[in-house]
Amino acid sequence: MYEEAAPPGPLAGVARCVWRSASEGPKRIVPDGCLDLVVGDGGVFVAGPDTAAWSSATRPGVELRGVRFAPGRAPAVLGLAADELRDRRVSLRELWGRPGEELAERLLSGELSPAQAVASRLAEAPPPDPAVAALIARLDAGAARVAEAVTRPGASRAAPGVAAARVEDLFAVSERRLRRRFVQAVGYGPATYLRVTRFQRAVALAPRVPGLAALAAAAGYADQAHLSRDCRALTGLTPRAYFRGPSTVDETVRDRLRSA
């Protein structure tokens, strides 16, 4: 069993979803560009961001609950750069010492939900980096290359209101400085994030796009071989093996594709 729900109002823009999961066997978790706060099985920890698949195994009947942060938003809440958590599972006690241990006890007892724990820290969290947020949005929108996302002609003229301000912020930052800020916020560089989001797009599209060649084209890959390489790198499986199983894609990704 795996279920997702929209984040409660206080977490709008900070979290992608809240979720709960119970499994009788190992579950393959593939990279999605996000960090999660996870509660259950006697522990509280922060997971990700991942660059390759990992196996989550819990005892039969044990339920895990969590908050999946929107890309780039976890460091402000956690007080730690995302790249320091890349490919790691770190307990709250290790992150925050005694305060983390006290919060973990409240989460495990049910006194607080994961969403409430995150919400309790928002007042002290700094606002998102506008240049990083702009680049994330443009990569999520389906840019074929990072260079295209950074330098797309006419983008600042086409984007009204707040979007225009974000694009101006993007162009005002040097490429090297933007990349460093992106790595700290997301956990890895724009090229890796683009690779991850493109694969997540393929997973979301797979149920309604027949054939791997058509799926590769629909998701923005150069060809089927490109999809195959990324699938092996990110999941450890061939596309035929991976897409034959149940989807692990974030439901919110699928919802965005349906409304596009």
PDB file of C-alpha atoms in Angstrom:
ATOM      1  CA  MET A   1       0.000   0.000   0.000  1.00  0.00           C
ATOM      2  CA  TYR A   2       1.225   3.465  -0.901  1.00  0.00           C
ATOM      3  CA  GLU A   3      -0.954   6.588  -0.737  1.00  0.00           C
ATOM      4  CA  GLU A   4      -0.287  10.283  -1.345  1.00  0.00           C
ATOM      5  CA  ALA A   5      -2.305  13.368  -0.499  1.00  0.00           C
ATOM      6  CA  ALA A   6      -1.912  17.050  -1.205  1.00  0.00           C
ATOM      7  CA  PRO A   7       0.010  18.869   1.538  1.00  0.00           C
ATOM      8  CA  PRO A   8      -2.054  20.840   4.057  1.00  0.00           C
ATOM      9  CA  GLY A   9      -2.391  24.579   3.517  1.00  0.00           C
ATOM     10  CA  PRO A  10       0.590  25.697   5.634  1.00  0.00           C
ATOM     11  CA  LEU A  11       2.887  23.527   3.516  1.00  0.00           C
ATOM     12  CA  ALA A  12       1.695  24.791   0.133  1.00  0.00           C
ATOM     13  CA  GLY A  13       4.747  25.464  -2.004  1.00  0.00           C
ATOM     14  CA  VAL A  14       7.025  23.814   0.574  1.00  0.00           C
ATOM     15  CA  ALA A  15       5.923  20.185   0.248  1.00  0.00           C
ATOM     16  CA  ARG A  16       5.002  18.224  -2.856  1.00  0.00           C
ATOM     17  CA  CYS A  17       2.827  15.777  -0.936  1.00  0.00           C
ATOM     18  CA  VAL A  18       2.279  13.906   2.310  1.00  0.00           C
ATOM     19  CA  TRP A  19       2.278  10.122   2.096  1.00  0.00           C
ATOM     20  CA  ARG A  20       2.014   6.823   3.925  1.00  0.00           C
ATOM     21  CA  SER A  21       3.304   3.421   2.933  1.00  0.00           C
ATOM     22  CA  ALA A  22       3.127  -0.149   4.189  1.00  0.00           C
ATOM     23  CA  SER A  23       4.800  -3.033   2.423  1.00  0.00           C
ATOM     24  CA  GLU A  24       5.471  -6.705   3.083  1.00  0.00           C
ATOM     25  CA  GLY A  25       8.685  -6.666   1.110  1.00  0.00           C
ATOM     26  CA  PRO A  26      11.430  -4.379  -0.193  1.00  0.00           C
ATOM     27  CA  LYS A  27      10.287  -1.453  -2.312  1.00  0.00           C
ATOM     28  CA  ARG A  28      12.465   0.078  -5.016  1.00  0.00           C
ATOM     29  CA  ILE A  29      12.723   3.848  -4.543  1.00  0.00           C
ATOM     30  CA  VAL A  30      13.957   5.760  -7.586  1.00  0.00           C
ATOM     31  CA  PRO A  31      15.322   9.321  -7.674  1.00  0.00           C
ATOM     32  CA  ASP A  32      12.740  12.103  -7.874  1.00  0.00           C
ATOM     33  CA  GLY A  33      14.717  15.268  -7.063  1.00  0.00           C
ATOM     34  CA  CYS A  34      13.144  15.539  -3.598  1.00  0.00           C
ATOM     35  CA  LEU A  35      14.002  15.019   0.064  1.00  0.00           C
ATOM     36  CA  ASP A  36      11.587  13.318   2.473  1.00  0.00           C
ATOM     37  CA  LEU A  37      11.007  13.474   6.204  1.00  0.00           C
ATOM     38  CA  VAL A  38      10.113   9.874   7.123  1.00  0.00           C
ATOM     39  CA  VAL A  39       8.517   8.604  10.360  1.00  0.00           C
ATOM     40  CA  GLY A  40       7.958   4.975  11.358  1.00  0.00           C
ATOM     41  CA  ASP A  41       9.446   1.620  12.260  1.00  0.00           C
ATOM     42  CA  GLY A  42      10.909   3.154  15.414  1.00  0.00           C
ATOM     43  CA  GLY A  43      12.814   5.959  13.718  1.00  0.00           C
ATOM     44  CA  VAL A  44      12.590   9.425  12.191  1.00  0.00           C
ATOM     45  CA  PHE A  45      14.974  10.333   9.405  1.00  0.00           C
ATOM     46  CA  VAL A  46      15.508  12.485   6.338  1.00  0.00           C
ATOM     47  CA  ALA A  47      15.946  10.648   3.031  1.00  0.00           C
ATOM     48  CA  GLY A  48      17.599  11.755  -0.165  1.00  0.00           C
ATOM     49  CA  PRO A  49      18.060  13.321  -2.588  1.00  0.00           C
ATOM     50  CA  ASP A  50      19.043  10.191  -4.500  1.00  0.00           C
ATOM     51  CA  THR A  51      21.123   9.695  -7.616  1.00  0.00           C
ATOM     52  CA  ALA A  52      20.304   5.975  -7.943  1.00  0.00           C
ATOM     53  CA  ALA A  53      17.636   3.555  -6.767  1.00  0.00           C
ATOM     54  CA  TRP A  54      17.655   2.156  -3.246  1.00  0.00           C
ATOM     55  CA  SER A  55      15.604  -0.499  -1.476  1.00  0.00           C
ATOM     56  CA  SER A  56      13.264   0.412   1.384  1.00  0.00           C
ATOM     57  CA  ALA A  57      12.418  -2.580   3.558  1.00  0.00           C
ATOM     58  CA  THR A  58      10.222  -2.561   6.665  1.00  0.00           C
ATOM     59  CA  ARG A  59       8.786  -5.252   8.869  1.00  0.00           C
ATOM     60  CA  PRO A  60       5.381  -6.624   7.755  1.00  0.00           C
ATOM     61  CA  GLY A  61       2.539  -4.416   8.943  1.00  0.00           C
ATOM     62  CA  VAL A  62       4.757  -1.422   9.738  1.00  0.00           C
ATOM     63  CA  GLU A  63       3.513   1.864   8.297  1.00  0.00           C
ATOM     64  CA  LEU A  64       5.792   4.709   7.273  1.00  0.00           C
ATOM     65  CA  ARG A  65       4.524   8.300   7.021  1.00  0.00           C
ATOM     66  CA  GLY A  66       6.266  11.218   5.452  1.00  0.00           C
ATOM     67  CA  VAL A  67       6.431  14.648   3.917  1.00  0.00           C
ATOM     68  CA  ARG A  68       8.012  14.970   0.477  1.00  0.00           C
ATOM     69  CA  PHE A  69       9.523  18.416   0.111  1.00  0.00           C
ATOM     70  CA  ALA A  70       9.190  20.312  -3.130  1.00  0.00           C
ATOM     71  CA  PRO A  71      12.553  20.429  -4.944  1.00  0.00           C
ATOM     72  CA  GLY A  72      14.785  23.106  -3.473  1.00  0.00           C
ATOM     73  CA  ARG A  73      12.678  23.739  -0.342  1.00  0.00           C
ATOM     74  CA  ALA A  74      14.021  21.241   2.211  1.00  0.00           C
ATOM     75  CA  PRO A  75      17.279  23.027   3.173  1.00  0.00           C
ATOM     76  CA  ALA A  76      15.445  26.085   4.520  1.00  0.00           C
ATOM     77  CA  VAL A  77      13.384  23.871   6.828  1.00  0.00           C
ATOM     78  CA  LEU A  78      16.152  21.450   7.789  1.00  0.00           C
ATOM     79  CA  GLY A  79      18.899  24.049   8.189  1.00  0.00           C
ATOM     80  CA  LEU A  80      21.301  22.008   6.081  1.00  0.00           C
ATOM     81  CA  ALA A  81      22.379  22.136   2.434  1.00  0.00           C
ATOM     82  CA  ALA A  82      20.724  19.402   0.363  1.00  0.00           C
ATOM     83  CA  ASP A  83      24.001  18.145  -1.099  1.00  0.00           C
ATOM     84  CA  GLU A  84      25.145  17.153   2.400  1.00  0.00           C
ATOM     85  CA  LEU A  85      22.264  14.653   2.423  1.00  0.00           C
ATOM     86  CA  ARG A  86      22.721  13.303  -1.105  1.00  0.00           C
ATOM     87  CA  ASP A  87      22.218   9.498  -1.220  1.00  0.00           C
ATOM     88  CA  ARG A  88      21.933   9.381   2.577  1.00  0.00           C
ATOM     89  CA  ARG A  89      19.362   8.510   5.260  1.00  0.00           C
ATOM     90  CA  VAL A  90      20.079  10.667   8.305  1.00  0.00           C
ATOM     91  CA  SER A  91      18.267  10.549  11.657  1.00  0.00           C
ATOM     92  CA  LEU A  92      16.849  13.736  13.139  1.00  0.00           C
ATOM     93  CA  ARG A  93      19.072  13.263  16.166  1.00  0.00           C
ATOM     94  CA  GLU A  94      22.151  13.291  13.938  1.00  0.00           C
ATOM     95  CA  LEU A  95      20.869  16.415  12.173  1.00  0.00           C
ATOM     96  CA  TRP A  96      19.721  18.453  15.165  1.00  0.00           C
ATOM     97  CA  GLY A  97      21.090  16.773  18.299  1.00  0.00           C
ATOM     98  CA  ARG A  98      18.869  16.896  21.387  1.00  0.00           C
ATOM     99  CA  PRO A  99      16.106  19.001  19.743  1.00  0.00           C
ATOM    100  CA  GLY A 100      15.928  16.426  16.960  1.00  0.00           C
ATOM    101  CA  GLU A 101      15.622  13.595  19.487  1.00  0.00           C
ATOM    102  CA  GLU A 102      12.781  15.397  21.276  1.00  0.00           C
ATOM    103  CA  LEU A 103      10.950  16.052  18.003  1.00  0.00           C
ATOM    104  CA  ALA A 104      11.419  12.428  16.929  1.00  0.00           C
ATOM    105  CA  GLU A 105       9.822  11.244  20.188  1.00  0.00           C
ATOM    106  CA  ARG A 106       6.778  13.445  19.572  1.00  0.00           C
ATOM    107  CA  LEU A 107       6.490  12.181  15.989  1.00  0.00           C
ATOM    108  CA  LEU A 108       6.794   8.524  16.959  1.00  0.00           C
ATOM    109  CA  SER A 109       4.238   8.906  19.762  1.00  0.00           C
ATOM    110  CA  GLY A 110       1.724  10.440  17.350  1.00  0.00           C
ATOM    111  CA  GLU A 111       1.655  13.751  19.209  1.00  0.00           C
ATOM    112  CA  LEU A 112       2.759  15.437  15.982  1.00  0.00           C
ATOM    113  CA  SER A 113       2.253  14.442  12.357  1.00  0.00           C
ATOM    114  CA  PRO A 114       5.145  14.835   9.899  1.00  0.00           C
ATOM    115  CA  ALA A 115       3.284  17.744   8.276  1.00  0.00           C
ATOM    116  CA  GLN A 116       2.843  19.485  11.643  1.00  0.00           C
ATOM    117  CA  ALA A 117       6.522  19.023  12.412  1.00  0.00           C
ATOM    118  CA  VAL A 118       7.512  20.698   9.159  1.00  0.00           C
ATOM    119  CA  ALA A 119       4.950  23.473   9.613  1.00  0.00           C
ATOM    120  CA  SER A 120       6.352  24.244  13.070  1.00  0.00           C
ATOM    121  CA  ARG A 121       9.673  25.243  11.498  1.00  0.00           C
ATOM    122  CA  LEU A 122       8.380  27.421   8.664  1.00  0.00           C
ATOM    123  CA  ALA A 123       8.372  30.698  10.613  1.00  0.00           C
ATOM    124  CA  GLU A 124      12.166  30.516  10.936  1.00  0.00           C
ATOM    125  CA  ALA A 125      12.804  29.293   7.388  1.00  0.00           C
ATOM    126  CA  PRO A 126      14.194  31.809   4.875  1.00  0.00           C
ATOM    127  CA  PRO A 127      12.308  32.333   1.587  1.00  0.00           C
ATOM    128  CA  PRO A 128      13.248  30.248  -1.467  1.00  0.00           C
ATOM    129  CA  ASP A 129      16.127  31.380  -3.665  1.00  0.00           C
ATOM    130  CA  PRO A 130      14.307  33.051  -6.611  1.00  0.00           C
ATOM    131  CA  ALA A 131      16.970  32.214  -9.199  1.00  0.00           C
ATOM    132  CA  VAL A 132      17.058  28.550  -8.185  1.00  0.00           C
ATOM    133  CA  ALA A 133      13.251  28.421  -8.118  1.00  0.00           C
ATOM    134  CA  ALA A 134      13.139  29.862 -11.620  1.00  0.00           C
ATOM    135  CA  LEU A 135      15.599  27.310 -12.973  1.00  0.00           C
ATOM    136  CA  ILE A 136      13.748  24.419 -11.296  1.00  0.00           C
ATOM    137  CA  ALA A 137      10.488  25.604 -12.855  1.00  0.00           C
ATOM    138  CA  ARG A 138      12.010  25.774 -16.326  1.00  0.00           C
ATOM    139  CA  LEU A 139      13.632  22.352 -16.037  1.00  0.00           C
ATOM    140  CA  ASP A 140      10.336  20.901 -14.781  1.00  0.00           C
ATOM    141  CA  ALA A 141       8.584  22.482 -17.752  1.00  0.00           C
ATOM    142  CA  GLY A 142      10.479  20.183 -20.098  1.00  0.00           C
ATOM    143  CA  ALA A 143      13.653  21.944 -21.197  1.00  0.00           C
ATOM    144  CA  ALA A 144      15.717  19.565 -23.352  1.00  0.00           C
ATOM    145  CA  ARG A 145      19.029  20.915 -22.038  1.00  0.00           C
ATOM    146  CA  VAL A 146      20.198  22.932 -19.062  1.00  0.00           C
ATOM    147  CA  ALA A 147      21.613  25.595 -21.386  1.00  0.00           C
ATOM    148  CA  GLU A 148      18.164  25.995 -22.915  1.00  0.00           C
ATOM    149  CA  ALA A 149      16.608  26.462 -19.486  1.00  0.00           C
ATOM    150  CA  VAL A 150      19.102  29.180 -18.568  1.00  0.00           C
ATOM    151  CA  THR A 151      19.268  31.090 -21.858  1.00  0.00           C
ATOM    152  CA  ARG A 152      16.007  30.444 -23.697  1.00  0.00           C
ATOM    153  CA  PRO A 153      15.515  33.491 -25.989  1.00  0.00           C
ATOM    154  CA  GLY A 154      12.609  35.766 -25.187  1.00  0.00           C
ATOM    155  CA  ALA A 155      11.731  33.980 -21.937  1.00  0.00           C
ATOM    156  CA  SER A 156      11.823  37.142 -19.850  1.00  0.00           C
ATOM    157  CA  ARG A 157       9.477  38.925 -22.276  1.00  0.00           C
ATOM    158  CA  ALA A 158       7.031  36.038 -22.354  1.00  0.00           C
ATOM    159  CA  ALA A 159       6.699  35.571 -18.595  1.00  0.00           C
ATOM    160  CA  PRO A 160       4.329  38.014 -16.850  1.00  0.00           C
ATOM    161  CA  GLY A 161       4.249  39.153 -13.235  1.00  0.00           C
ATOM    162  CA  VAL A 162       6.132  37.106 -10.674  1.00  0.00           C
ATOM    163  CA  ALA A 163       7.378  34.713 -13.357  1.00  0.00           C
ATOM    164  CA  ALA A 164       9.082  37.599 -15.139  1.00  0.00           C
ATOM    165  CA  ALA A 165      10.790  38.664 -11.923  1.00  0.00           C
ATOM    166  CA  ARG A 166      12.070  35.132 -11.395  1.00  0.00           C
ATOM    167  CA  VAL A 167      13.464  34.978 -14.924  1.00  0.00           C
ATOM    168  CA  GLU A 168      15.220  38.299 -14.364  1.00  0.00           C
ATOM    169  CA  ASP A 169      16.752  36.845 -11.186  1.00  0.00           C
ATOM    170  CA  LEU A 170      17.905  33.851 -13.201  1.00  0.00           C
ATOM    171  CA  PHE A 171      19.674  35.966 -15.812  1.00  0.00           C
ATOM    172  CA  ALA A 172      21.256  38.190 -13.145  1.00  0.00           C
ATOM    173  CA  VAL A 173      23.209  35.292 -11.591  1.00  0.00           C
ATOM    174  CA  SER A 174      26.452  33.973 -13.091  1.00  0.00           C
ATOM    175  CA  GLU A 175      26.265  30.358 -14.290  1.00  0.00           C
ATOM    176  CA  ARG A 176      28.865  29.148 -11.779  1.00  0.00           C
ATOM    177  CA  ARG A 177      27.190  30.872  -8.846  1.00  0.00           C
ATOM    178  CA  LEU A 178      23.741  29.657  -9.909  1.00  0.00           C
ATOM    179  CA  ARG A 179      24.991  26.083 -10.158  1.00  0.00           C
ATOM    180  CA  ARG A 180      26.504  26.257  -6.658  1.00  0.00           C
ATOM    181  CA  ARG A 181      23.248  27.605  -5.214  1.00  0.00           C
ATOM    182  CA  PHE A 182      21.273  24.980  -7.129  1.00  0.00           C
ATOM    183  CA  VAL A 183      23.403  22.129  -5.730  1.00  0.00           C
ATOM    184  CA  GLN A 184      22.958  23.435  -2.180  1.00  0.00           C
ATOM    185  CA  ALA A 185      19.179  23.728  -2.614  1.00  0.00           C
ATOM    186  CA  VAL A 186      18.426  20.572  -4.611  1.00  0.00           C
ATOM    187  CA  GLY A 187      21.301  18.244  -3.757  1.00  0.00           C
ATOM    188  CA  TYR A 188      22.907  17.934  -7.181  1.00  0.00           C
ATOM    189  CA  GLY A 189      23.480  20.020 -10.274  1.00  0.00           C
ATOM    190  CA  PRO A 190      20.943  21.092 -12.911  1.00  0.00           C
ATOM    191  CA  ALA A 191      22.080  18.406 -15.394  1.00  0.00           C
ATOM    192  CA  THR A 192      21.401  15.595 -12.912  1.00  0.00           C
ATOM    193  CA  TYR A 193      18.099  17.177 -11.883  1.00  0.00           C
ATOM    194  CA  LEU A 194      17.057  17.383 -15.541  1.00  0.00           C
ATOM    195  CA  ARG A 195      17.918  13.707 -15.983  1.00  0.00           C
ATOM    196  CA  VAL A 196      15.841  12.761 -12.938  1.00  0.00           C
ATOM    197  CA  THR A 197      12.798  14.859 -13.851  1.00  0.00           C
ATOM    198  CA  ARG A 198      12.825  13.615 -17.444  1.00  0.00           C
ATOM    199  CA  PHE A 199      12.779  10.024 -16.200  1.00  0.00           C
ATOM    200  CA  GLN A 200       9.984  10.804 -13.743  1.00  0.00           C
ATOM    201  CA  ARG A 201       8.061  12.267 -16.681  1.00  0.00           C
ATOM    202  CA  ALA A 202       8.533   8.984 -18.554  1.00  0.00           C
ATOM    203  CA  VAL A 203       7.253   7.000 -15.558  1.00  0.00           C
ATOM    204  CA  ALA A 204       4.191   9.229 -15.307  1.00  0.00           C
ATOM    205  CA  LEU A 205       3.447   8.897 -19.017  1.00  0.00           C
ATOM    206  CA  ALA A 206       4.105   5.144 -19.252  1.00  0.00           C
ATOM    207  CA  PRO A 207       0.545   3.975 -18.420  1.00  0.00           C
ATOM    208  CA  ARG A 208      -0.908   5.819 -21.425  1.00  0.00           C
ATOM    209  CA  VAL A 209       1.926   5.763 -23.989  1.00  0.00           C
ATOM    210  CA  PRO A 210       2.392   2.346 -25.653  1.00  0.00           C
ATOM    211  CA  GLY A 211       5.896   1.261 -26.633  1.00  0.00           C
ATOM    212  CA  LEU A 212       9.287   2.416 -25.395  1.00  0.00           C
ATOM    213  CA  ALA A 213      10.135   4.413 -28.527  1.00  0.00           C
ATOM    214  CA  ALA A 214       6.921   6.445 -28.234  1.00  0.00           C
ATOM    215  CA  LEU A 215       7.471   6.845 -24.493  1.00  0.00           C
ATOM    216  CA  ALA A 216      10.994   8.149 -25.048  1.00  0.00           C
ATOM    217  CA  ALA A 217       9.756  10.731 -27.539  1.00  0.00           C
ATOM    218  CA  ALA A 218       6.848  11.823 -25.329  1.00  0.00           C
ATOM    219  CA  ALA A 219       9.091  12.272 -22.289  1.00  0.00           C
ATOM    220  CA  GLY A 220      11.666  14.360 -24.175  1.00  0.00           C
ATOM    221  CA  TYR A 221      14.449  11.829 -24.761  1.00  0.00           C
ATOM    222  CA  ALA A 222      16.606  11.954 -27.872  1.00  0.00           C
ATOM    223  CA  ASP A 223      15.684   8.330 -28.641  1.00  0.00           C
ATOM    224  CA  GLN A 224      14.836   4.989 -27.020  1.00  0.00           C
ATOM    225  CA  ALA A 225      18.498   4.258 -26.299  1.00  0.00           C
ATOM    226  CA  HIS A 226      18.707   7.500 -24.299  1.00  0.00           C
ATOM    227  CA  LEU A 227      15.735   6.391 -22.181  1.00  0.00           C
ATOM    228  CA  SER A 228      17.292   2.963 -21.707  1.00  0.00           C
ATOM    229  CA  ARG A 229      20.585   4.406 -20.446  1.00  0.00           C
ATOM    230  CA  ASP A 230      18.877   6.662 -17.931  1.00  0.00           C
ATOM    231  CA  CYS A 231      16.533   3.912 -16.777  1.00  0.00           C
ATOM    232  CA  ARG A 232      19.438   1.571 -16.053  1.00  0.00           C
ATOM    233  CA  ALA A 233      21.378   4.322 -14.266  1.00  0.00           C
ATOM    234  CA  LEU A 234      18.471   5.530 -12.123  1.00  0.00           C
ATOM    235  CA  THR A 235      16.647   2.264 -11.382  1.00  0.00           C
ATOM    236  CA  GLY A 236      19.181  -0.508 -11.909  1.00  0.00           C
ATOM    237  CA  LEU A 237      16.758  -2.213 -14.311  1.00  0.00           C
ATOM    238  CA  THR A 238      16.140  -2.284 -18.046  1.00  0.00           C
ATOM    239  CA  PRO A 239      13.123  -0.262 -19.230  1.00  0.00           C
ATOM    240  CA  ARG A 240      11.166  -3.435 -20.023  1.00  0.00           C
ATOM    241  CA  ALA A 241      11.756  -4.749 -16.519  1.00  0.00           C
ATOM    242  CA  TYR A 242      11.099  -1.455 -14.743  1.00  0.00           C
ATOM    243  CA  PHE A 243       7.989  -0.323 -16.595  1.00  0.00           C
ATOM    244  CA  ARG A 244       6.413  -3.765 -16.255  1.00  0.00           C
ATOM    245  CA  GLY A 245       6.059  -3.220 -12.488  1.00  0.00           C
ATOM    246  CA  PRO A 246       3.804  -0.827 -10.524  1.00  0.00           C
ATOM    247  CA  SER A 247       4.586   2.870 -10.871  1.00  0.00           C
ATOM    248  CA  THR A 248       6.530   4.617  -8.120  1.00  0.00           C
ATOM    249  CA  VAL A 249       6.044   8.081  -9.601  1.00  0.00           C
ATOM    250  CA  ASP A 250       4.792  10.894  -7.421  1.00  0.00           C
ATOM    251  CA  GLU A 251       1.019  11.170  -8.054  1.00  0.00           C
ATOM    252  CA  THR A 252       1.359  14.955  -8.170  1.00  0.00           C
ATOM    253  CA  VAL A 253       3.608  14.600 -11.221  1.00  0.00           C
ATOM    254  CA  ARG A 254       0.935  12.556 -12.981  1.00  0.00           C
ATOM    255  CA  ASP A 255      -1.721  15.122 -12.032  1.00  0.00           C
ATOM    256  CA  ARG A 256       0.340  17.946 -13.530  1.00  0.00           C
ATOM    257  CA  LEU A 257       0.703  16.013 -16.770  1.00  0.00           C
ATOM    258  CA  ARG A 258      -3.036  15.341 -16.941  1.00  0.00           C
ATOM    259  CA  SER A 259      -3.819  19.058 -16.570  1.00  0.00           C
ATOM    260  CA  ALA A 260      -1.149  20.219 -19.039  1.00  0.00           C
TER     261      ALA A 260
END
